[in-house]
mmCIF file of C-alpha atoms and ligand atoms in Angstrom:
data_model
loop_
_atom_site.group_PDB
_atom_site.id
_atom_site.type_symbol
_atom_site.label_atom_id
_atom_site.label_comp_id
_atom_site.label_asym_id
_atom_site.label_seq_id
_atom_site.Cartn_x
_atom_site.Cartn_y
_atom_site.Cartn_z
ATOM 1 C CA MET A 29 -2.424 -20.964 8.317
ATOM 2 C CA SER A 30 -4.216 -18.370 10.394
ATOM 3 C CA GLU A 31 -3.824 -19.225 14.053
ATOM 4 C CA GLN A 32 -0.045 -18.848 13.009
ATOM 5 C CA HIS A 33 -0.057 -15.855 11.104
ATOM 6 C CA ILE A 34 -2.141 -13.697 14.187
ATOM 7 C CA GLU A 35 0.536 -15.229 16.886
ATOM 8 C CA ALA A 36 3.414 -14.628 13.909
ATOM 9 C CA ASN A 37 1.809 -10.171 14.014
ATOM 10 C CA VAL A 38 2.035 -10.412 17.500
ATOM 11 C CA ALA A 39 4.923 -11.188 17.752
ATOM 12 C CA ASP A 40 6.125 -8.973 15.217
ATOM 13 C CA SER A 41 4.825 -6.374 16.525
ATOM 14 C CA LYS A 42 6.123 -6.553 20.089
ATOM 15 C CA GLY A 43 9.384 -7.321 18.015
ATOM 16 C CA ALA A 44 12.252 -6.797 20.365
ATOM 17 C CA HIS A 45 14.521 -5.474 17.605
ATOM 18 C CA ALA A 46 14.271 -1.890 16.204
ATOM 19 C CA PRO A 47 11.959 -1.935 13.532
ATOM 20 C CA VAL A 48 12.257 -0.873 9.341
ATOM 21 C CA GLY A 49 9.695 0.728 8.038
ATOM 22 C CA ARG A 50 9.097 2.293 4.930
ATOM 23 C CA PHE A 51 7.545 5.468 2.783
ATOM 24 C CA ALA A 52 5.998 4.054 -0.538
ATOM 25 C CA PRO A 53 4.634 6.696 -2.471
ATOM 26 C CA SER A 54 3.298 5.994 -6.203
ATOM 27 C CA PRO A 55 4.620 9.348 -7.878
ATOM 28 C CA SER A 56 1.049 9.699 -9.591
ATOM 29 C CA GLY A 57 0.752 13.179 -7.817
ATOM 30 C CA ARG A 58 1.368 15.691 -5.809
ATOM 31 C CA MET A 59 1.066 14.787 -1.786
ATOM 32 C CA HIS A 60 -2.046 15.220 -0.763
ATOM 33 C CA LEU A 61 -3.347 15.570 3.047
ATOM 34 C CA GLY A 62 -3.970 11.914 4.108
ATOM 35 C CA ASN A 63 -0.739 10.833 2.668
ATOM 36 C CA VAL A 64 1.015 13.380 4.790
ATOM 37 C CA PHE A 65 -1.130 11.747 7.823
ATOM 38 C CA ALA A 66 0.643 7.944 6.365
ATOM 39 C CA SER A 67 3.666 9.564 6.117
ATOM 40 C CA LEU A 68 3.551 11.086 9.435
ATOM 41 C CA VAL A 69 2.082 7.678 11.105
ATOM 42 C CA ALA A 70 4.980 5.108 9.972
ATOM 43 C CA TRP A 71 7.185 7.665 10.307
ATOM 44 C CA LEU A 72 6.829 8.433 13.969
ATOM 45 C CA SER A 73 5.851 4.773 14.089
ATOM 46 C CA VAL A 74 9.680 3.943 13.802
ATOM 47 C CA ARG A 75 10.956 6.752 15.309
ATOM 48 C CA SER A 76 9.637 7.142 18.537
ATOM 49 C CA ALA A 77 10.532 2.599 18.336
ATOM 50 C CA SER A 78 14.328 4.148 17.682
ATOM 51 C CA GLY A 79 13.972 2.135 13.587
ATOM 52 C CA LYS A 80 14.983 3.227 10.805
ATOM 53 C CA ILE A 81 12.501 4.405 7.495
ATOM 54 C CA VAL A 82 13.227 3.509 3.828
ATOM 55 C CA LEU A 83 12.516 4.861 0.808
ATOM 56 C CA ARG A 84 10.654 3.459 -1.952
ATOM 57 C CA ILE A 85 9.353 5.215 -5.229
ATOM 58 C CA GLU A 86 6.531 2.470 -6.243
ATOM 59 C CA ASP A 87 6.202 3.380 -10.590
ATOM 60 C CA LEU A 88 5.835 0.300 -12.071
ATOM 61 C CA ASP A 89 3.172 2.326 -14.275
ATOM 62 C CA PRO A 90 5.663 4.219 -16.903
ATOM 63 C CA ARG A 91 3.382 6.745 -16.948
ATOM 64 C CA THR A 92 4.639 7.500 -13.368
ATOM 65 C CA GLN A 93 8.345 7.071 -14.392
ATOM 66 C CA HIS A 94 9.573 10.824 -16.329
ATOM 67 C CA GLY A 95 6.944 12.914 -14.792
ATOM 68 C CA PRO A 96 7.658 16.030 -12.106
ATOM 69 C CA TRP A 97 5.906 13.515 -9.303
ATOM 70 C CA THR A 98 9.064 11.777 -7.823
ATOM 71 C CA GLU A 99 11.434 14.632 -6.968
ATOM 72 C CA LEU A 100 8.524 16.728 -5.356
ATOM 73 C CA LEU A 101 7.376 14.109 -3.207
ATOM 74 C CA ILE A 102 10.607 13.946 -2.151
ATOM 75 C CA ASP A 103 11.403 17.174 -1.622
ATOM 76 C CA ASP A 104 7.970 17.048 0.619
ATOM 77 C CA LEU A 105 8.783 14.442 2.755
ATOM 78 C CA ARG A 106 12.652 17.103 3.077
ATOM 79 C CA TRP A 107 10.719 20.284 4.274
ATOM 80 C CA LEU A 108 7.626 18.035 6.382
ATOM 81 C CA GLY A 109 10.778 16.768 8.236
ATOM 82 C CA LEU A 110 10.258 12.789 7.278
ATOM 83 C CA GLU A 111 13.321 12.012 6.647
ATOM 84 C CA TRP A 112 15.085 8.734 5.408
ATOM 85 C CA ASP A 113 17.175 6.512 6.463
ATOM 86 C CA GLU A 114 17.376 4.606 3.417
ATOM 87 C CA GLY A 115 16.402 5.249 -0.456
ATOM 88 C CA PRO A 116 15.233 6.039 -2.646
ATOM 89 C CA VAL A 117 14.909 3.159 -4.187
ATOM 90 C CA ARG A 118 13.045 3.053 -7.293
ATOM 91 C CA GLN A 119 10.816 -0.028 -8.375
ATOM 92 C CA SER A 120 10.985 0.997 -11.148
ATOM 93 C CA ASP A 121 14.793 -0.503 -11.178
ATOM 94 C CA ARG A 122 13.675 -4.206 -10.282
ATOM 95 C CA MET A 123 11.894 -5.756 -12.749
ATOM 96 C CA GLU A 124 14.456 -8.928 -11.837
ATOM 97 C CA LEU A 125 13.518 -9.120 -8.795
ATOM 98 C CA TYR A 126 10.188 -9.197 -9.794
ATOM 99 C CA HIS A 127 10.649 -11.630 -13.127
ATOM 100 C CA ALA A 128 13.044 -13.965 -9.959
ATOM 101 C CA ALA A 129 9.754 -14.056 -8.330
ATOM 102 C CA ILE A 130 7.241 -14.752 -11.496
ATOM 103 C CA GLU A 131 9.072 -17.684 -12.323
ATOM 104 C CA ASN A 132 9.615 -19.261 -8.908
ATOM 105 C CA LEU A 133 5.136 -18.565 -8.635
ATOM 106 C CA ARG A 134 5.660 -20.330 -12.648
ATOM 107 C CA GLU A 135 7.447 -23.173 -11.166
ATOM 108 C CA GLN A 136 5.011 -24.064 -8.228
ATOM 109 C CA GLY A 137 2.295 -24.761 -11.185
ATOM 110 C CA LEU A 138 0.551 -21.565 -9.328
ATOM 111 C CA LEU A 139 0.104 -19.154 -12.991
ATOM 112 C CA TYR A 140 -2.323 -19.582 -15.265
ATOM 113 C CA PRO A 141 -2.800 -16.732 -18.513
ATOM 114 C CA CYS A 142 -5.714 -14.847 -19.076
ATOM 115 C CA PHE A 143 -6.820 -13.472 -21.820
ATOM 116 C CA CYS A 144 -10.005 -11.514 -20.146
ATOM 117 C CA THR A 145 -11.060 -7.670 -21.220
ATOM 118 C CA ARG A 146 -10.609 -4.917 -19.266
ATOM 119 C CA ALA A 147 -14.738 -4.707 -20.438
ATOM 120 C CA GLU A 148 -15.529 -8.621 -19.422
ATOM 121 C CA LEU A 149 -13.762 -8.104 -16.190
ATOM 122 C CA HIS A 150 -15.546 -5.360 -15.306
ATOM 123 C CA ALA A 151 -19.225 -6.320 -16.007
ATOM 124 C CA ALA A 152 -21.094 -5.238 -13.969
ATOM 125 C CA SER A 153 -23.090 -8.374 -13.337
ATOM 126 C CA ALA A 154 -19.844 -9.325 -11.882
ATOM 127 C CA PRO A 155 -18.616 -9.390 -8.561
ATOM 128 C CA HIS A 156 -16.437 -7.082 -7.169
ATOM 129 C CA ALA A 157 -14.662 -6.621 -3.691
ATOM 130 C CA SER A 158 -14.757 -4.057 -0.718
ATOM 131 C CA ASP A 159 -11.833 -1.862 -2.769
ATOM 132 C CA GLY A 160 -13.972 -2.168 -6.430
ATOM 133 C CA THR A 161 -12.032 -4.633 -8.412
ATOM 134 C CA PRO A 162 -13.924 -7.213 -9.377
ATOM 135 C CA ILE A 163 -13.525 -11.131 -7.991
ATOM 136 C CA TYR A 164 -12.271 -13.044 -10.726
ATOM 137 C CA ALA A 165 -14.365 -15.812 -12.241
ATOM 138 C CA GLY A 166 -11.408 -18.317 -12.735
ATOM 139 C CA THR A 167 -12.902 -17.711 -16.494
ATOM 140 C CA CYS A 168 -9.326 -18.406 -17.821
ATOM 141 C CA ARG A 169 -7.990 -20.967 -14.892
ATOM 142 C CA GLY A 170 -8.641 -24.220 -16.900
ATOM 143 C CA LEU A 171 -7.668 -23.409 -20.973
ATOM 144 C CA SER A 172 -6.688 -25.935 -22.417
ATOM 145 C CA ALA A 173 -2.279 -25.579 -24.057
ATOM 146 C CA GLN A 174 -4.237 -24.873 -27.898
ATOM 147 C CA GLU A 175 -6.618 -22.650 -26.312
ATOM 148 C CA VAL A 176 -4.079 -20.624 -24.979
ATOM 149 C CA ALA A 177 -2.414 -20.954 -28.316
ATOM 150 C CA GLU A 178 -5.225 -19.562 -29.690
ATOM 151 C CA ARG A 179 -5.694 -16.351 -27.864
ATOM 152 C CA SER A 180 -2.450 -15.953 -27.125
ATOM 153 C CA ARG A 181 -2.175 -15.261 -31.271
ATOM 154 C CA ARG A 182 -4.828 -12.456 -30.580
ATOM 155 C CA ARG A 183 -3.458 -10.426 -27.654
ATOM 156 C CA PRO A 184 -1.175 -10.556 -24.927
ATOM 157 C CA ALA A 185 -2.082 -12.621 -21.468
ATOM 158 C CA ALA A 186 -1.787 -11.337 -18.357
ATOM 159 C CA LEU A 187 -0.579 -14.098 -15.293
ATOM 160 C CA ARG A 188 -3.329 -14.719 -12.133
ATOM 161 C CA LEU A 189 -1.832 -16.410 -9.727
ATOM 162 C CA ARG A 190 -4.228 -19.377 -7.951
ATOM 163 C CA VAL A 191 -5.671 -19.077 -4.256
ATOM 164 C CA PRO A 192 -6.674 -21.770 -2.836
ATOM 165 C CA ALA A 193 -10.701 -23.260 -2.396
ATOM 166 C CA GLU A 194 -12.337 -21.387 0.147
ATOM 167 C CA ASN A 195 -12.477 -24.560 2.091
ATOM 168 C CA ASP A 196 -8.724 -25.180 1.436
ATOM 169 C CA ARG A 197 -7.224 -25.233 5.273
ATOM 170 C CA ASP A 198 -5.219 -21.821 3.832
ATOM 171 C CA GLY A 199 -8.314 -20.657 2.100
ATOM 172 C CA THR A 200 -9.110 -17.867 4.934
ATOM 173 C CA ILE A 201 -5.958 -15.817 5.483
ATOM 174 C CA SER A 202 -6.262 -14.326 8.955
ATOM 175 C CA PHE A 203 -3.981 -11.379 10.450
ATOM 176 C CA VAL A 204 -4.047 -8.836 13.077
ATOM 177 C CA ASP A 205 -3.442 -5.149 12.158
ATOM 178 C CA ARG A 206 -2.278 -2.773 14.451
ATOM 179 C CA VAL A 207 -4.909 -0.476 14.043
ATOM 180 C CA PHE A 208 -8.465 -2.740 13.236
ATOM 181 C CA GLY A 209 -7.214 -5.528 15.200
ATOM 182 C CA LEU A 210 -7.981 -9.578 13.483
ATOM 183 C CA ARG A 211 -9.072 -9.546 10.166
ATOM 184 C CA SER A 212 -10.090 -12.793 7.892
ATOM 185 C CA GLU A 213 -10.596 -12.862 3.934
ATOM 186 C CA VAL A 214 -11.505 -15.581 2.523
ATOM 187 C CA LEU A 215 -9.523 -15.696 -0.350
ATOM 188 C CA GLU A 216 -11.443 -17.625 -3.280
ATOM 189 C CA ARG A 217 -15.182 -15.942 -2.171
ATOM 190 C CA GLU A 218 -13.874 -11.978 -1.629
ATOM 191 C CA CYS A 219 -10.826 -11.396 -3.905
ATOM 192 C CA GLY A 220 -10.534 -15.374 -6.526
ATOM 193 C CA ASP A 221 -6.728 -15.085 -8.247
ATOM 194 C CA PHE A 222 -5.428 -12.375 -8.682
ATOM 195 C CA LEU A 223 -3.209 -10.807 -11.462
ATOM 196 C CA VAL A 224 0.665 -10.504 -10.512
ATOM 197 C CA ARG A 225 1.445 -9.628 -14.018
ATOM 198 C CA ARG A 226 -1.096 -7.196 -16.314
ATOM 199 C CA SER A 227 -1.660 -7.786 -19.886
ATOM 200 C CA ASP A 228 0.401 -4.916 -20.693
ATOM 201 C CA GLY A 229 4.343 -6.563 -19.539
ATOM 202 C CA ILE A 230 3.358 -4.148 -15.466
ATOM 203 C CA TYR A 231 4.246 -5.703 -12.940
ATOM 204 C CA ALA A 232 0.988 -5.995 -10.324
ATOM 205 C CA TYR A 233 1.635 -3.644 -6.784
ATOM 206 C CA GLN A 234 0.799 -6.944 -4.986
ATOM 207 C CA LEU A 235 3.946 -8.782 -6.184
ATOM 208 C CA ALA A 236 5.722 -6.322 -6.392
ATOM 209 C CA VAL A 237 5.518 -4.849 -3.067
ATOM 210 C CA VAL A 238 6.064 -8.762 -1.048
ATOM 211 C CA VAL A 239 9.033 -9.278 -2.939
ATOM 212 C CA ASP A 240 9.992 -5.761 -2.098
ATOM 213 C CA ASP A 241 8.694 -5.105 1.841
ATOM 214 C CA SER A 242 11.010 -7.877 2.245
ATOM 215 C CA GLU A 243 14.612 -7.705 0.555
ATOM 216 C CA MET A 244 14.592 -4.039 2.193
ATOM 217 C CA GLY A 245 13.860 -5.752 4.836
ATOM 218 C CA VAL A 246 10.970 -3.654 6.375
ATOM 219 C CA THR A 247 9.798 -5.185 9.414
ATOM 220 C CA GLU A 248 6.439 -3.327 9.669
ATOM 221 C CA VAL A 249 4.166 -1.204 7.123
ATOM 222 C CA VAL A 250 1.865 0.763 7.997
ATOM 223 C CA ARG A 251 -0.624 2.480 5.200
ATOM 224 C CA GLY A 252 -4.068 4.219 4.051
ATOM 225 C CA CYS A 253 -6.914 2.012 5.494
ATOM 226 C CA ASP A 254 -7.467 1.904 1.226
ATOM 227 C CA LEU A 255 -5.239 -0.834 1.510
ATOM 228 C CA LEU A 256 -6.686 -2.590 4.210
ATOM 229 C CA ASP A 257 -8.088 -5.487 1.778
ATOM 230 C CA SER A 258 -4.672 -6.360 0.310
ATOM 231 C CA VAL A 259 -3.141 -7.786 3.013
ATOM 232 C CA PRO A 260 -4.220 -11.428 2.082
ATOM 233 C CA ARG A 261 -3.243 -11.654 -0.940
ATOM 234 C CA GLN A 262 0.421 -9.593 0.371
ATOM 235 C CA MET A 263 0.424 -12.497 2.675
ATOM 236 C CA TYR A 264 -0.310 -15.370 0.394
ATOM 237 C CA LEU A 265 1.867 -14.543 -1.570
ATOM 238 C CA GLN A 266 4.758 -13.975 0.905
ATOM 239 C CA ASP A 267 4.399 -17.857 1.949
ATOM 240 C CA LEU A 268 4.200 -19.089 -1.515
ATOM 241 C CA LEU A 269 7.454 -16.891 -1.663
ATOM 242 C CA SER A 270 9.248 -17.697 1.679
ATOM 243 C CA LEU A 271 9.337 -14.533 2.810
ATOM 244 C CA PRO A 272 8.107 -13.419 6.472
ATOM 245 C CA HIS A 273 5.812 -11.732 7.430
ATOM 246 C CA PRO A 274 6.130 -7.802 8.388
ATOM 247 C CA SER A 275 3.240 -6.697 11.018
ATOM 248 C CA TYR A 276 0.834 -4.240 9.387
ATOM 249 C CA ALA A 277 -1.252 -0.911 10.843
ATOM 250 C CA HIS A 278 -3.991 0.893 8.853
ATOM 251 C CA VAL A 279 -4.386 4.155 9.272
ATOM 252 C CA PRO A 280 -7.904 6.581 8.793
ATOM 253 C CA LEU A 281 -7.638 7.853 5.849
ATOM 254 C CA LEU A 282 -8.639 11.816 5.097
ATOM 255 C CA VAL A 283 -12.054 12.840 3.704
ATOM 256 C CA ALA A 284 -12.869 15.713 1.724
ATOM 257 C CA ALA A 285 -15.646 17.917 3.730
ATOM 258 C CA ASP A 286 -18.472 16.638 1.288
ATOM 259 C CA GLY A 287 -16.908 13.024 2.432
ATOM 260 C CA ARG A 288 -15.157 12.129 -1.378
ATOM 261 C CA ARG A 289 -11.582 10.435 -0.834
ATOM 262 C CA LEU A 290 -8.642 13.056 -1.121
ATOM 263 C CA SER A 291 -6.928 12.076 -4.418
ATOM 264 C CA LYS A 292 -4.022 13.730 -5.779
ATOM 265 C CA ARG A 293 -5.160 13.884 -9.482
ATOM 266 C CA ASP A 294 -7.808 16.373 -8.111
ATOM 267 C CA ARG A 295 -5.811 18.072 -6.387
ATOM 268 C CA ASP A 296 -6.756 18.020 -3.662
ATOM 269 C CA LEU A 297 -5.365 19.574 0.153
ATOM 270 C CA ASP A 298 -1.996 19.347 -2.015
ATOM 271 C CA MET A 299 1.059 20.237 -0.746
ATOM 272 C CA GLU A 300 1.989 23.065 -2.376
ATOM 273 C CA GLY A 301 -1.593 24.501 -0.773
ATOM 274 C CA LEU A 302 -0.650 23.107 1.943
ATOM 275 C CA MET A 303 2.586 25.197 1.979
ATOM 276 C CA ASP A 304 1.252 27.779 0.996
ATOM 277 C CA ARG A 305 -2.128 27.661 4.522
ATOM 278 C CA PHE A 306 0.438 27.047 6.645
ATOM 279 C CA GLY A 307 3.749 28.289 6.039
ATOM 280 C CA SER A 308 5.489 25.679 8.236
ATOM 281 C CA PRO A 309 6.298 22.073 8.766
ATOM 282 C CA GLU A 310 5.479 22.787 12.382
ATOM 283 C CA ARG A 311 2.281 24.237 12.043
ATOM 284 C CA LEU A 312 1.238 22.213 9.207
ATOM 285 C CA LEU A 313 2.014 19.020 11.344
ATOM 286 C CA GLY A 314 0.728 20.194 14.301
ATOM 287 C CA TRP A 315 -3.145 20.997 13.025
ATOM 288 C CA LEU A 316 -3.088 17.591 11.357
ATOM 289 C CA ALA A 317 -1.599 16.053 14.936
ATOM 290 C CA GLY A 318 -3.805 17.437 16.478
ATOM 291 C CA MET A 319 -7.285 17.247 14.562
ATOM 292 C CA THR A 320 -6.596 13.256 13.755
ATOM 293 C CA GLY A 321 -5.665 12.874 17.927
ATOM 294 C CA LEU A 322 -2.091 12.683 17.799
ATOM 295 C CA ALA A 323 -1.702 15.257 19.927
ATOM 296 C CA PRO A 324 -3.843 17.220 22.340
ATOM 297 C CA ASP A 325 -3.659 19.782 20.754
ATOM 298 C CA THR A 326 -3.490 21.487 17.389
ATOM 299 C CA SER A 327 -0.066 24.324 17.918
ATOM 300 C CA PRO A 328 3.171 24.195 16.047
ATOM 301 C CA ARG A 329 5.119 21.087 16.161
ATOM 302 C CA SER A 330 7.821 19.289 14.367
ATOM 303 C CA ALA A 331 7.157 15.402 13.640
ATOM 304 C CA SER A 332 10.389 15.028 16.299
ATOM 305 C CA GLN A 333 8.172 16.085 19.280
ATOM 306 C CA LEU A 334 5.721 14.188 17.974
ATOM 307 C CA ALA A 335 7.377 11.284 18.104
ATOM 308 C CA GLU A 336 8.088 12.422 21.759
ATOM 309 C CA ILE A 337 4.720 11.184 22.162
ATOM 310 C CA PHE A 338 3.256 9.220 19.686
ATOM 311 C CA SER A 339 1.297 6.017 20.641
ATOM 312 C CA TRP A 340 -0.672 3.418 18.557
ATOM 313 C CA ASP A 341 -3.456 4.106 21.088
ATOM 314 C CA LEU A 342 -3.261 7.552 19.876
ATOM 315 C CA VAL A 343 -4.047 6.094 16.465
ATOM 316 C CA ARG A 344 -6.759 3.504 17.544
ATOM 317 C CA ALA A 345 -8.605 6.222 19.653
ATOM 318 C CA HIS A 346 -9.131 7.514 16.736
ATOM 319 C CA ARG A 347 -9.608 5.179 13.474
ATOM 320 C CA GLU A 348 -12.450 6.207 11.637
ATOM 321 C CA ASN A 349 -11.981 7.836 8.121
ATOM 322 C CA HIS A 350 -11.312 12.051 9.944
ATOM 323 C CA CYS A 351 -12.974 14.458 7.384
ATOM 324 C CA LEU A 352 -10.602 18.106 7.607
ATOM 325 C CA ASP A 353 -11.006 20.366 5.483
ATOM 326 C CA ALA A 354 -7.315 22.912 6.097
ATOM 327 C CA PRO A 355 -8.031 26.055 7.474
ATOM 328 C CA GLU A 356 -7.972 29.416 5.371
ATOM 329 C CA PRO A 357 -4.020 31.323 4.783
ATOM 330 C CA GLN A 358 -3.824 32.532 8.851
ATOM 331 C CA ALA A 359 -3.242 36.959 8.756
ATOM 332 C CA GLY A 360 0.173 37.898 9.971
ATOM 333 C CA ARG A 361 1.842 34.426 9.108
HETATM 334 N N1 LIG B 26 2.097 3.345 -3.764
HETATM 335 C C1 LIG B 26 1.239 2.531 -2.938
HETATM 336 C C2 LIG B 26 0.418 4.610 -2.255
HETATM 337 O O1 LIG B 26 1.177 5.646 -2.877
HETATM 338 C C3 LIG B 26 0.501 2.362 -1.178
HETATM 339 C C4 LIG B 26 1.256 0.625 -0.847
HETATM 340 C C5 LIG B 26 1.850 0.275 -0.349
HETATM 341 O O2 LIG B 26 1.339 1.403 0.284
HETATM 342 O O3 LIG B 26 2.177 -0.628 0.344
HETATM 343 O O4 LIG B 26 -0.585 4.817 -2.496
#
């Protein structure tokens, strides 16, 4: 399987057809500079290849469905000049698609109910994957029907997907990321059986993203490199659901001056402040492109002007995380 995946991805990235990319923001806060950078690269990649882009609002979590953030995200993308061709599509409107995928996996005998509490999963002794999620020890994998019935009476179950054993021929997933190159992951060792639906009934990100990318015809996924380790889980799901593999490109993260990852919750370098400091999308995008190697200098440039000089080699040449501190507002603007 691994070699087949590598070939599939290389072929995709050279594909003769116009690419379809996507913006997939979670409306959990105002966009920050890191989100702007990832969105910009996703947009430049498809626009420079005459492709199209779809906008999907990742609002699976009900807490994100009624806040002000969806409208602000849309306004911010428009202000930046990052126009999309389809959408916005909201995940909250697509529950039946995720339900159908769960039923498909259930019929394949690959799901089981999990009753572990958060505290049990996050126990200090539990090994954790590089993205911070605990590697599942398989505690509920072998429960008898009677044990499941007893536990169901006490608390609702989450649903987990079995991953192949390490020595299984499908146990290692390999792919070529357009920025980070060849990557391989042993699912059993590096994530274990993973959630496809939480105990509160919310479908897991990994499941929804795979269903949506395929259903929306996405051929290339471009996003922040904090999600690089999710690719093998997503490819495993694509195989089980007989869905195609898009190509993957993970862009460097932007970190705050003290080295912290930018966060929507902390309102780090968010769009409100950025609009205030830069005053125009051209000033902001030109500065960001110059600082991250997408342009030779930081002079003002529109998204369309950046598309004319975009190349993935520029992203690859600057693939370390960028530590940026936006300058103070310019006098006289
Ligand atoms: N919704 C995720 C976010 O806003 C991105 C998911 C993805 O691109 O696959 O961070």
